[in-house]
């Protein structure tokens, strides 16, 4: 349910409503808007009628149900787009944030060089996996904590904040100690204990869509994170599994307008994992910008032929630079700030 307060409500009045909501056994999520404040009351649906009685309070304008199964992630709860800021990077609203870096951290030189060079090209954030969710147990699994330390060194050298994946609920504190944003990968989109733990941690989160999750299921996963108190959440479409085998996955470009209609959360595109092939990455970056996405996450490697993971889909630095130049031109048409 959403409790819509009257314009100009005082802080004490808002606090009193929050207390009432909590007394009724619900969690209260407050959004202070420019014009008015709304309080989302989330909890056991059976207590709805009791919430409705709050309508009697003088500062309450209306108590209305949220019809979608996801509540805090919905546009009904928050009509304004959410802008997530991490350092100088911004995603959502008028902002188009670009995250770039290798699939996995391999060495200090590799990650520091990449960070400096993608920053020069215009990236606002660095990516790099330290804990890798690999299909094969025999494939490179990442440098783990050593990888986190190297990412921190790359941040220091380049000034770029970084996002890195956490695959295990027990590692959230460790990864969160280093990272500026925590990534939940496609394979963990419905790992509910992990979603909850990351949601409680308090740092920004990048949630990838699973290869077989519907948009509704994806938004339900986002709801898990928000229900634990997180506010800075970015969604990422990274390709879904279809009958097509020419690309690694099929980029669901229509997820951009659909998600922007249903949710206030920023939605970015990962064309690298969507296609699995370097030569298809640039056209999909431009498609994402043209379609109104809120940013990109792309794999870039200084020497893709030597990459320990996902080399064939990783852009060379020069290719990434060219993409950034063309994105800047495209952004003049749709008003997004790169
Ligand atoms: C990644 O971004 O490193 C990754 C493993 O992607 P995904 O979870 O989308 O497969
Ligand atoms: Mn990868």
mmCIF file of C-alpha atoms and ligand atoms in Angstrom:
data_model
loop_
_atom_site.group_PDB
_atom_site.id
_atom_site.type_symbol
_atom_site.label_atom_id
_atom_site.label_comp_id
_atom_site.label_asym_id
_atom_site.label_seq_id
_atom_site.Cartn_x
_atom_site.Cartn_y
_atom_site.Cartn_z
ATOM 1 C CA UNK A 1 0.000 0.000 0.000
ATOM 2 C CA UNK A 2 1.087 3.593 -0.570
ATOM 3 C CA UNK A 3 0.262 6.245 1.964
ATOM 4 C CA UNK A 4 0.238 9.564 0.151
ATOM 5 C CA UNK A 5 0.777 12.498 2.490
ATOM 6 C CA UNK A 6 -0.611 15.970 1.959
ATOM 7 C CA UNK A 7 1.766 18.582 0.510
ATOM 8 C CA UNK A 8 3.780 20.472 3.122
ATOM 9 C CA UNK A 9 3.679 17.772 5.828
ATOM 10 C CA UNK A 10 6.009 18.413 8.763
ATOM 11 C CA UNK A 11 8.798 16.028 9.700
ATOM 12 C CA UNK A 12 7.090 15.065 12.989
ATOM 13 C CA UNK A 13 3.894 14.225 11.129
ATOM 14 C CA UNK A 14 5.792 11.981 8.695
ATOM 15 C CA UNK A 15 7.500 10.285 11.627
ATOM 16 C CA UNK A 16 4.166 9.698 13.355
ATOM 17 C CA UNK A 17 2.734 8.003 10.254
ATOM 18 C CA UNK A 18 5.849 5.828 9.915
ATOM 19 C CA UNK A 19 5.439 4.747 13.551
ATOM 20 C CA UNK A 20 1.775 3.871 12.988
ATOM 21 C CA UNK A 21 2.673 1.833 9.889
ATOM 22 C CA UNK A 22 5.295 -0.065 11.869
ATOM 23 C CA UNK A 23 2.915 -0.623 14.797
ATOM 24 C CA UNK A 24 0.605 -2.350 12.323
ATOM 25 C CA UNK A 25 3.436 -4.746 11.502
ATOM 26 C CA UNK A 26 4.558 -3.259 8.170
ATOM 27 C CA UNK A 27 7.919 -2.008 6.989
ATOM 28 C CA UNK A 28 7.770 1.679 6.052
ATOM 29 C CA UNK A 29 9.790 3.017 3.107
ATOM 30 C CA UNK A 30 9.632 6.787 2.871
ATOM 31 C CA UNK A 31 10.204 8.802 -0.279
ATOM 32 C CA UNK A 32 10.441 12.530 0.209
ATOM 33 C CA UNK A 33 9.453 14.026 -3.155
ATOM 34 C CA UNK A 34 9.657 17.619 -4.343
ATOM 35 C CA UNK A 35 5.950 18.162 -3.837
ATOM 36 C CA UNK A 36 4.883 15.516 -1.387
ATOM 37 C CA UNK A 37 6.061 12.569 0.641
ATOM 38 C CA UNK A 38 4.814 9.044 0.127
ATOM 39 C CA UNK A 39 5.278 6.098 2.437
ATOM 40 C CA UNK A 40 5.297 2.597 1.056
ATOM 41 C CA UNK A 41 3.976 0.093 3.588
ATOM 42 C CA UNK A 42 5.205 -3.370 2.739
ATOM 43 C CA UNK A 43 4.255 -6.528 4.548
ATOM 44 C CA UNK A 44 1.600 -9.175 4.910
ATOM 45 C CA UNK A 45 -1.119 -8.351 2.376
ATOM 46 C CA UNK A 46 -3.806 -9.508 4.800
ATOM 47 C CA UNK A 47 -3.301 -6.418 6.973
ATOM 48 C CA UNK A 48 -4.347 -4.036 4.190
ATOM 49 C CA UNK A 49 -7.650 -3.015 5.766
ATOM 50 C CA UNK A 50 -5.916 -1.793 8.921
ATOM 51 C CA UNK A 51 -3.604 0.381 6.845
ATOM 52 C CA UNK A 52 -6.595 1.920 5.146
ATOM 53 C CA UNK A 53 -7.677 3.296 8.550
ATOM 54 C CA UNK A 54 -4.652 5.651 8.443
ATOM 55 C CA UNK A 55 -6.692 7.700 6.008
ATOM 56 C CA UNK A 56 -8.267 9.259 9.102
ATOM 57 C CA UNK A 57 -4.990 11.022 10.016
ATOM 58 C CA UNK A 58 -5.029 14.726 9.189
ATOM 59 C CA UNK A 59 -1.788 14.700 7.191
ATOM 60 C CA UNK A 60 -2.764 11.690 5.063
ATOM 61 C CA UNK A 61 -4.306 12.422 1.699
ATOM 62 C CA UNK A 62 -4.867 8.906 0.458
ATOM 63 C CA UNK A 63 -4.058 5.253 1.069
ATOM 64 C CA UNK A 64 -3.928 3.301 -2.180
ATOM 65 C CA UNK A 65 -2.944 -0.244 -3.081
ATOM 66 C CA UNK A 66 0.018 -0.961 -5.359
ATOM 67 C CA UNK A 67 -1.376 -3.314 -7.955
ATOM 68 C CA UNK A 68 1.895 -4.815 -9.199
ATOM 69 C CA UNK A 69 3.446 -7.748 -7.299
ATOM 70 C CA UNK A 70 6.639 -5.710 -6.943
ATOM 71 C CA UNK A 71 5.981 -2.647 -4.812
ATOM 72 C CA UNK A 72 9.092 -0.584 -4.038
ATOM 73 C CA UNK A 73 10.458 -1.230 -7.548
ATOM 74 C CA UNK A 74 7.271 0.007 -9.207
ATOM 75 C CA UNK A 75 6.456 3.319 -10.855
ATOM 76 C CA UNK A 76 3.255 3.353 -8.831
ATOM 77 C CA UNK A 77 5.347 3.746 -5.675
ATOM 78 C CA UNK A 78 7.811 6.249 -7.162
ATOM 79 C CA UNK A 79 6.897 8.120 -10.310
ATOM 80 C CA UNK A 80 10.214 9.975 -10.729
ATOM 81 C CA UNK A 81 13.128 8.027 -12.232
ATOM 82 C CA UNK A 82 15.785 7.048 -9.713
ATOM 83 C CA UNK A 83 19.253 8.411 -10.417
ATOM 84 C CA UNK A 84 22.029 6.271 -8.946
ATOM 85 C CA UNK A 85 25.304 8.084 -8.379
ATOM 86 C CA UNK A 86 28.597 6.372 -7.643
ATOM 87 C CA UNK A 87 31.491 8.813 -7.553
ATOM 88 C CA UNK A 88 31.309 10.746 -10.837
ATOM 89 C CA UNK A 89 29.194 8.069 -12.483
ATOM 90 C CA UNK A 90 25.439 8.588 -12.744
ATOM 91 C CA UNK A 91 22.732 6.296 -14.116
ATOM 92 C CA UNK A 92 19.065 7.094 -14.708
ATOM 93 C CA UNK A 93 16.987 10.158 -15.529
ATOM 94 C CA UNK A 94 19.073 12.253 -17.928
ATOM 95 C CA UNK A 95 22.263 10.353 -17.151
ATOM 96 C CA UNK A 96 23.882 7.642 -19.251
ATOM 97 C CA UNK A 97 26.683 6.001 -17.253
ATOM 98 C CA UNK A 98 29.353 3.889 -18.928
ATOM 99 C CA UNK A 99 31.121 1.096 -17.040
ATOM 100 C CA UNK A 100 34.086 -0.562 -18.753
ATOM 101 C CA UNK A 101 36.801 -3.039 -17.915
ATOM 102 C CA UNK A 102 37.883 -6.637 -18.277
ATOM 103 C CA UNK A 103 35.737 -9.664 -17.569
ATOM 104 C CA UNK A 104 38.116 -10.633 -14.769
ATOM 105 C CA UNK A 105 41.019 -9.109 -12.915
ATOM 106 C CA UNK A 106 44.176 -10.925 -14.026
ATOM 107 C CA UNK A 107 47.150 -8.867 -12.852
ATOM 108 C CA UNK A 108 47.965 -5.457 -11.422
ATOM 109 C CA UNK A 109 49.276 -4.198 -14.760
ATOM 110 C CA UNK A 110 46.221 -5.446 -16.667
ATOM 111 C CA UNK A 111 43.656 -3.806 -14.378
ATOM 112 C CA UNK A 112 45.541 -0.562 -13.697
ATOM 113 C CA UNK A 113 46.331 0.001 -17.405
ATOM 114 C CA UNK A 114 42.760 -0.757 -18.396
ATOM 115 C CA UNK A 115 41.367 1.584 -15.736
ATOM 116 C CA UNK A 116 43.545 4.501 -16.817
ATOM 117 C CA UNK A 117 42.819 3.994 -20.487
ATOM 118 C CA UNK A 118 39.053 3.491 -20.255
ATOM 119 C CA UNK A 119 38.882 6.593 -18.094
ATOM 120 C CA UNK A 120 40.735 8.588 -20.745
ATOM 121 C CA UNK A 121 38.178 7.329 -23.259
ATOM 122 C CA UNK A 122 35.274 8.575 -21.102
ATOM 123 C CA UNK A 123 34.196 5.642 -18.906
ATOM 124 C CA UNK A 124 32.910 6.713 -15.482
ATOM 125 C CA UNK A 125 33.292 3.412 -13.731
ATOM 126 C CA UNK A 126 35.541 0.349 -13.858
ATOM 127 C CA UNK A 127 34.374 -3.266 -13.957
ATOM 128 C CA UNK A 128 36.364 -6.429 -13.229
ATOM 129 C CA UNK A 129 35.522 -9.777 -11.695
ATOM 130 C CA UNK A 130 37.445 -11.083 -8.692
ATOM 131 C CA UNK A 131 34.979 -13.907 -7.956
ATOM 132 C CA UNK A 132 33.893 -15.441 -11.252
ATOM 133 C CA UNK A 133 30.771 -17.603 -11.674
ATOM 134 C CA UNK A 134 32.101 -20.007 -14.333
ATOM 135 C CA UNK A 135 30.099 -22.741 -16.027
ATOM 136 C CA UNK A 136 33.048 -25.123 -15.653
ATOM 137 C CA UNK A 137 34.663 -25.804 -12.266
ATOM 138 C CA UNK A 138 37.972 -26.167 -14.150
ATOM 139 C CA UNK A 139 37.855 -22.649 -15.664
ATOM 140 C CA UNK A 140 39.644 -19.657 -14.078
ATOM 141 C CA UNK A 141 37.620 -18.747 -10.979
ATOM 142 C CA UNK A 142 39.112 -15.308 -10.341
ATOM 143 C CA UNK A 143 41.821 -13.940 -8.041
ATOM 144 C CA UNK A 144 39.332 -13.518 -5.177
ATOM 145 C CA UNK A 145 40.538 -11.167 -2.412
ATOM 146 C CA UNK A 146 43.794 -10.478 -4.262
ATOM 147 C CA UNK A 147 41.634 -9.346 -7.205
ATOM 148 C CA UNK A 148 39.718 -6.956 -4.925
ATOM 149 C CA UNK A 149 43.011 -5.433 -3.779
ATOM 150 C CA UNK A 150 44.114 -4.947 -7.374
ATOM 151 C CA UNK A 151 40.795 -3.274 -8.201
ATOM 152 C CA UNK A 152 41.327 -0.923 -5.263
ATOM 153 C CA UNK A 153 44.811 -0.132 -6.622
ATOM 154 C CA UNK A 154 43.306 0.584 -10.055
ATOM 155 C CA UNK A 155 40.750 2.902 -8.440
ATOM 156 C CA UNK A 156 43.556 4.762 -6.692
ATOM 157 C CA UNK A 157 45.551 5.160 -9.904
ATOM 158 C CA UNK A 158 42.655 6.103 -12.173
ATOM 159 C CA UNK A 159 40.147 7.749 -9.837
ATOM 160 C CA UNK A 160 37.403 5.470 -11.222
ATOM 161 C CA UNK A 161 35.045 3.748 -8.760
ATOM 162 C CA UNK A 162 34.541 0.047 -9.446
ATOM 163 C CA UNK A 163 31.841 -2.599 -9.557
ATOM 164 C CA UNK A 164 32.608 -6.248 -8.967
ATOM 165 C CA UNK A 165 30.535 -9.378 -8.558
ATOM 166 C CA UNK A 166 29.720 -11.160 -5.326
ATOM 167 C CA UNK A 167 28.580 -14.737 -5.783
ATOM 168 C CA UNK A 168 28.280 -15.970 -2.222
ATOM 169 C CA UNK A 169 26.194 -14.442 0.620
ATOM 170 C CA UNK A 170 29.091 -15.045 3.037
ATOM 171 C CA UNK A 171 31.388 -12.845 0.948
ATOM 172 C CA UNK A 172 29.175 -9.745 0.866
ATOM 173 C CA UNK A 173 31.073 -8.002 3.705
ATOM 174 C CA UNK A 174 34.454 -8.820 2.186
ATOM 175 C CA UNK A 175 33.569 -7.683 -1.345
ATOM 176 C CA UNK A 176 31.633 -4.714 0.022
ATOM 177 C CA UNK A 177 34.625 -3.533 1.998
ATOM 178 C CA UNK A 178 36.475 -2.866 -1.271
ATOM 179 C CA UNK A 179 33.838 -2.295 -3.961
ATOM 180 C CA UNK A 180 31.915 0.900 -4.727
ATOM 181 C CA UNK A 181 29.049 -1.120 -6.184
ATOM 182 C CA UNK A 182 28.179 -4.808 -5.774
ATOM 183 C CA UNK A 183 27.207 -6.827 -8.824
ATOM 184 C CA UNK A 184 24.793 -9.745 -8.726
ATOM 185 C CA UNK A 185 25.293 -11.828 -11.838
ATOM 186 C CA UNK A 186 22.751 -13.409 -14.158
ATOM 187 C CA UNK A 187 23.184 -16.818 -12.560
ATOM 188 C CA UNK A 188 22.345 -15.454 -9.112
ATOM 189 C CA UNK A 189 19.330 -13.328 -10.012
ATOM 190 C CA UNK A 190 17.106 -15.594 -7.917
ATOM 191 C CA UNK A 191 19.583 -16.386 -5.163
ATOM 192 C CA UNK A 192 17.271 -14.842 -2.596
ATOM 193 C CA UNK A 193 19.594 -15.049 0.462
ATOM 194 C CA UNK A 194 22.265 -13.248 -1.605
ATOM 195 C CA UNK A 195 19.791 -10.586 -2.771
ATOM 196 C CA UNK A 196 18.713 -9.940 0.817
ATOM 197 C CA UNK A 197 22.243 -9.784 2.159
ATOM 198 C CA UNK A 198 23.356 -7.337 -0.536
ATOM 199 C CA UNK A 199 20.201 -5.258 0.018
ATOM 200 C CA UNK A 200 21.040 -4.944 3.712
ATOM 201 C CA UNK A 201 24.681 -4.071 3.104
ATOM 202 C CA UNK A 202 23.896 -0.524 2.019
ATOM 203 C CA UNK A 203 26.197 -0.001 -0.974
ATOM 204 C CA UNK A 204 24.845 0.524 -4.521
ATOM 205 C CA UNK A 205 23.900 -2.671 -6.355
ATOM 206 C CA UNK A 206 24.004 -3.722 -10.017
ATOM 207 C CA UNK A 207 21.519 -6.539 -10.628
ATOM 208 C CA UNK A 208 21.756 -8.494 -13.855
ATOM 209 C CA UNK A 209 18.762 -10.124 -15.456
ATOM 210 C CA UNK A 210 18.959 -13.896 -15.560
ATOM 211 C CA UNK A 211 19.155 -15.592 -18.922
ATOM 212 C CA UNK A 212 15.710 -17.107 -18.375
ATOM 213 C CA UNK A 213 13.970 -14.591 -16.146
ATOM 214 C CA UNK A 214 10.924 -12.691 -17.286
ATOM 215 C CA UNK A 215 10.852 -8.944 -16.703
ATOM 216 C CA UNK A 216 8.355 -9.498 -13.902
ATOM 217 C CA UNK A 217 10.611 -12.032 -12.189
ATOM 218 C CA UNK A 218 13.548 -9.652 -12.666
ATOM 219 C CA UNK A 219 11.631 -6.860 -10.936
ATOM 220 C CA UNK A 220 10.633 -9.247 -8.142
ATOM 221 C CA UNK A 221 14.354 -9.903 -7.573
ATOM 222 C CA UNK A 222 14.925 -6.146 -7.465
ATOM 223 C CA UNK A 223 12.140 -6.001 -4.874
ATOM 224 C CA UNK A 224 14.080 -8.385 -2.601
ATOM 225 C CA UNK A 225 17.001 -5.954 -2.591
ATOM 226 C CA UNK A 226 14.866 -2.843 -2.057
ATOM 227 C CA UNK A 227 12.802 -4.514 0.659
ATOM 228 C CA UNK A 228 15.976 -4.760 2.754
ATOM 229 C CA UNK A 229 16.428 -0.990 2.640
ATOM 230 C CA UNK A 230 18.684 -0.485 -0.410
ATOM 231 C CA UNK A 231 17.844 2.542 -2.542
ATOM 232 C CA UNK A 232 20.664 2.660 -5.101
ATOM 233 C CA UNK A 233 19.878 -0.181 -7.450
ATOM 234 C CA UNK A 234 20.668 -0.437 -11.169
ATOM 235 C CA UNK A 235 19.147 -3.118 -13.392
ATOM 236 C CA UNK A 236 21.068 -4.647 -16.288
ATOM 237 C CA UNK A 237 19.743 -6.443 -19.374
ATOM 238 C CA UNK A 238 22.502 -8.782 -20.579
ATOM 239 C CA UNK A 239 20.761 -10.993 -23.084
ATOM 240 C CA UNK A 240 18.353 -13.848 -22.621
ATOM 241 C CA UNK A 241 18.401 -17.401 -23.882
ATOM 242 C CA UNK A 242 16.368 -18.007 -27.044
ATOM 243 C CA UNK A 243 16.469 -20.501 -29.924
ATOM 244 C CA UNK A 244 19.017 -18.266 -31.699
ATOM 245 C CA UNK A 245 22.578 -19.555 -31.643
ATOM 246 C CA UNK A 246 24.329 -16.930 -33.814
ATOM 247 C CA UNK A 247 24.982 -14.877 -30.694
ATOM 248 C CA UNK A 248 25.772 -16.034 -27.153
ATOM 249 C CA UNK A 249 22.418 -14.691 -25.949
ATOM 250 C CA UNK A 250 19.707 -12.504 -27.491
ATOM 251 C CA UNK A 251 19.691 -8.902 -26.335
ATOM 252 C CA UNK A 252 16.155 -8.037 -25.265
ATOM 253 C CA UNK A 253 16.246 -4.403 -26.283
ATOM 254 C CA UNK A 254 12.520 -4.033 -25.630
ATOM 255 C CA UNK A 255 13.247 -4.612 -21.941
ATOM 256 C CA UNK A 256 14.424 -0.971 -21.848
ATOM 257 C CA UNK A 257 11.081 0.763 -22.531
ATOM 258 C CA UNK A 258 9.134 -1.941 -20.705
ATOM 259 C CA UNK A 259 11.211 -1.608 -17.540
ATOM 260 C CA UNK A 260 11.186 2.179 -17.749
ATOM 261 C CA UNK A 261 7.408 2.057 -17.915
ATOM 262 C CA UNK A 262 7.029 -0.352 -14.993
ATOM 263 C CA UNK A 263 9.848 0.790 -12.732
ATOM 264 C CA UNK A 264 11.683 3.929 -11.625
ATOM 265 C CA UNK A 265 15.009 2.054 -11.472
ATOM 266 C CA UNK A 266 17.756 2.738 -14.027
ATOM 267 C CA UNK A 267 18.249 0.054 -16.688
ATOM 268 C CA UNK A 268 21.596 -0.411 -18.408
ATOM 269 C CA UNK A 269 22.705 -2.760 -21.198
ATOM 270 C CA UNK A 270 25.537 -5.300 -21.313
ATOM 271 C CA UNK A 271 26.172 -5.904 -25.042
ATOM 272 C CA UNK A 272 29.295 -7.995 -24.338
ATOM 273 C CA UNK A 273 27.575 -10.920 -22.610
ATOM 274 C CA UNK A 274 24.518 -10.457 -24.822
ATOM 275 C CA UNK A 275 26.436 -11.178 -28.028
ATOM 276 C CA UNK A 276 29.656 -12.953 -27.040
ATOM 277 C CA UNK A 277 31.380 -11.371 -30.048
ATOM 278 C CA UNK A 278 33.397 -8.146 -30.156
ATOM 279 C CA UNK A 279 32.186 -7.121 -33.610
ATOM 280 C CA UNK A 280 28.552 -6.962 -32.482
ATOM 281 C CA UNK A 281 29.175 -4.850 -29.402
ATOM 282 C CA UNK A 282 29.346 -1.388 -31.019
ATOM 283 C CA UNK A 283 25.985 -1.564 -32.855
ATOM 284 C CA UNK A 284 24.237 -2.652 -29.667
ATOM 285 C CA UNK A 285 25.870 0.160 -27.657
ATOM 286 C CA UNK A 286 24.343 2.609 -30.115
ATOM 287 C CA UNK A 287 20.996 0.804 -29.995
ATOM 288 C CA UNK A 288 21.011 1.108 -26.195
ATOM 289 C CA UNK A 289 21.610 4.855 -26.386
ATOM 290 C CA UNK A 290 19.019 5.351 -29.119
ATOM 291 C CA UNK A 291 16.467 3.334 -27.160
ATOM 292 C CA UNK A 292 16.843 5.471 -24.042
ATOM 293 C CA UNK A 293 18.836 3.116 -21.803
ATOM 294 C CA UNK A 294 20.456 4.601 -18.704
ATOM 295 C CA UNK A 295 23.936 3.303 -19.432
ATOM 296 C CA UNK A 296 26.202 0.472 -20.517
ATOM 297 C CA UNK A 297 28.547 -2.074 -19.008
ATOM 298 C CA UNK A 298 31.093 -3.337 -21.553
ATOM 299 C CA UNK A 299 34.070 -5.632 -21.430
ATOM 300 C CA UNK A 300 37.345 -4.009 -22.493
ATOM 301 C CA UNK A 301 40.758 -5.673 -22.365
ATOM 302 C CA UNK A 302 44.152 -4.249 -23.396
ATOM 303 C CA UNK A 303 45.044 -7.598 -25.030
ATOM 304 C CA UNK A 304 41.833 -9.586 -25.611
ATOM 305 C CA UNK A 305 43.710 -12.489 -27.208
ATOM 306 C CA UNK A 306 45.439 -13.092 -23.861
ATOM 307 C CA UNK A 307 42.330 -12.713 -21.675
ATOM 308 C CA UNK A 308 41.671 -15.522 -19.188
ATOM 309 C CA UNK A 309 37.938 -15.067 -19.593
ATOM 310 C CA UNK A 310 35.635 -13.751 -22.359
ATOM 311 C CA UNK A 311 38.422 -12.533 -24.677
ATOM 312 C CA UNK A 312 36.344 -12.942 -27.886
ATOM 313 C CA UNK A 313 33.732 -10.457 -26.659
ATOM 314 C CA UNK A 314 36.161 -7.970 -25.090
ATOM 315 C CA UNK A 315 36.761 -4.707 -26.928
ATOM 316 C CA UNK A 316 40.256 -3.392 -27.569
ATOM 317 C CA UNK A 317 40.908 0.012 -26.005
ATOM 318 C CA UNK A 318 40.842 1.734 -29.422
ATOM 319 C CA UNK A 319 37.482 0.189 -30.272
ATOM 320 C CA UNK A 320 36.055 1.337 -26.959
ATOM 321 C CA UNK A 321 37.336 4.862 -27.586
ATOM 322 C CA UNK A 322 35.609 4.996 -30.936
ATOM 323 C CA UNK A 323 32.348 3.794 -29.416
ATOM 324 C CA UNK A 324 32.543 6.531 -26.771
ATOM 325 C CA UNK A 325 33.060 9.191 -29.462
ATOM 326 C CA UNK A 326 30.032 7.980 -31.381
ATOM 327 C CA UNK A 327 27.921 7.709 -28.219
ATOM 328 C CA UNK A 328 28.724 11.345 -27.459
ATOM 329 C CA UNK A 329 27.349 12.278 -30.881
ATOM 330 C CA UNK A 330 24.221 10.176 -30.425
ATOM 331 C CA UNK A 331 23.610 11.645 -26.993
ATOM 332 C CA UNK A 332 23.150 15.067 -28.579
ATOM 333 C CA UNK A 333 19.954 13.751 -30.116
ATOM 334 C CA UNK A 334 18.327 12.322 -27.027
ATOM 335 C CA UNK A 335 19.702 14.657 -24.412
ATOM 336 C CA UNK A 336 21.384 12.012 -22.233
ATOM 337 C CA UNK A 337 24.467 13.162 -20.337
ATOM 338 C CA UNK A 338 27.429 10.841 -20.775
HETATM 339 C C1 LIG B 1 29.990 -10.535 -15.703
HETATM 340 O O1 LIG B 1 29.500 -9.424 -15.923
HETATM 341 O O2 LIG B 1 31.161 -10.699 -15.391
HETATM 342 C C2 LIG B 1 29.138 -11.737 -15.858
HETATM 343 C C3 LIG B 1 29.528 -12.929 -15.424
HETATM 344 O O3 LIG B 1 27.979 -11.500 -16.485
HETATM 345 P P1 LIG B 1 26.589 -12.292 -16.401
HETATM 346 O O4 LIG B 1 26.305 -12.519 -14.947
HETATM 347 O O5 LIG B 1 25.637 -11.350 -17.064
HETATM 348 O O6 LIG B 1 26.776 -13.572 -17.177
HETATM 349 MN MN1 LIG B 2 32.520 -11.827 -18.853
#
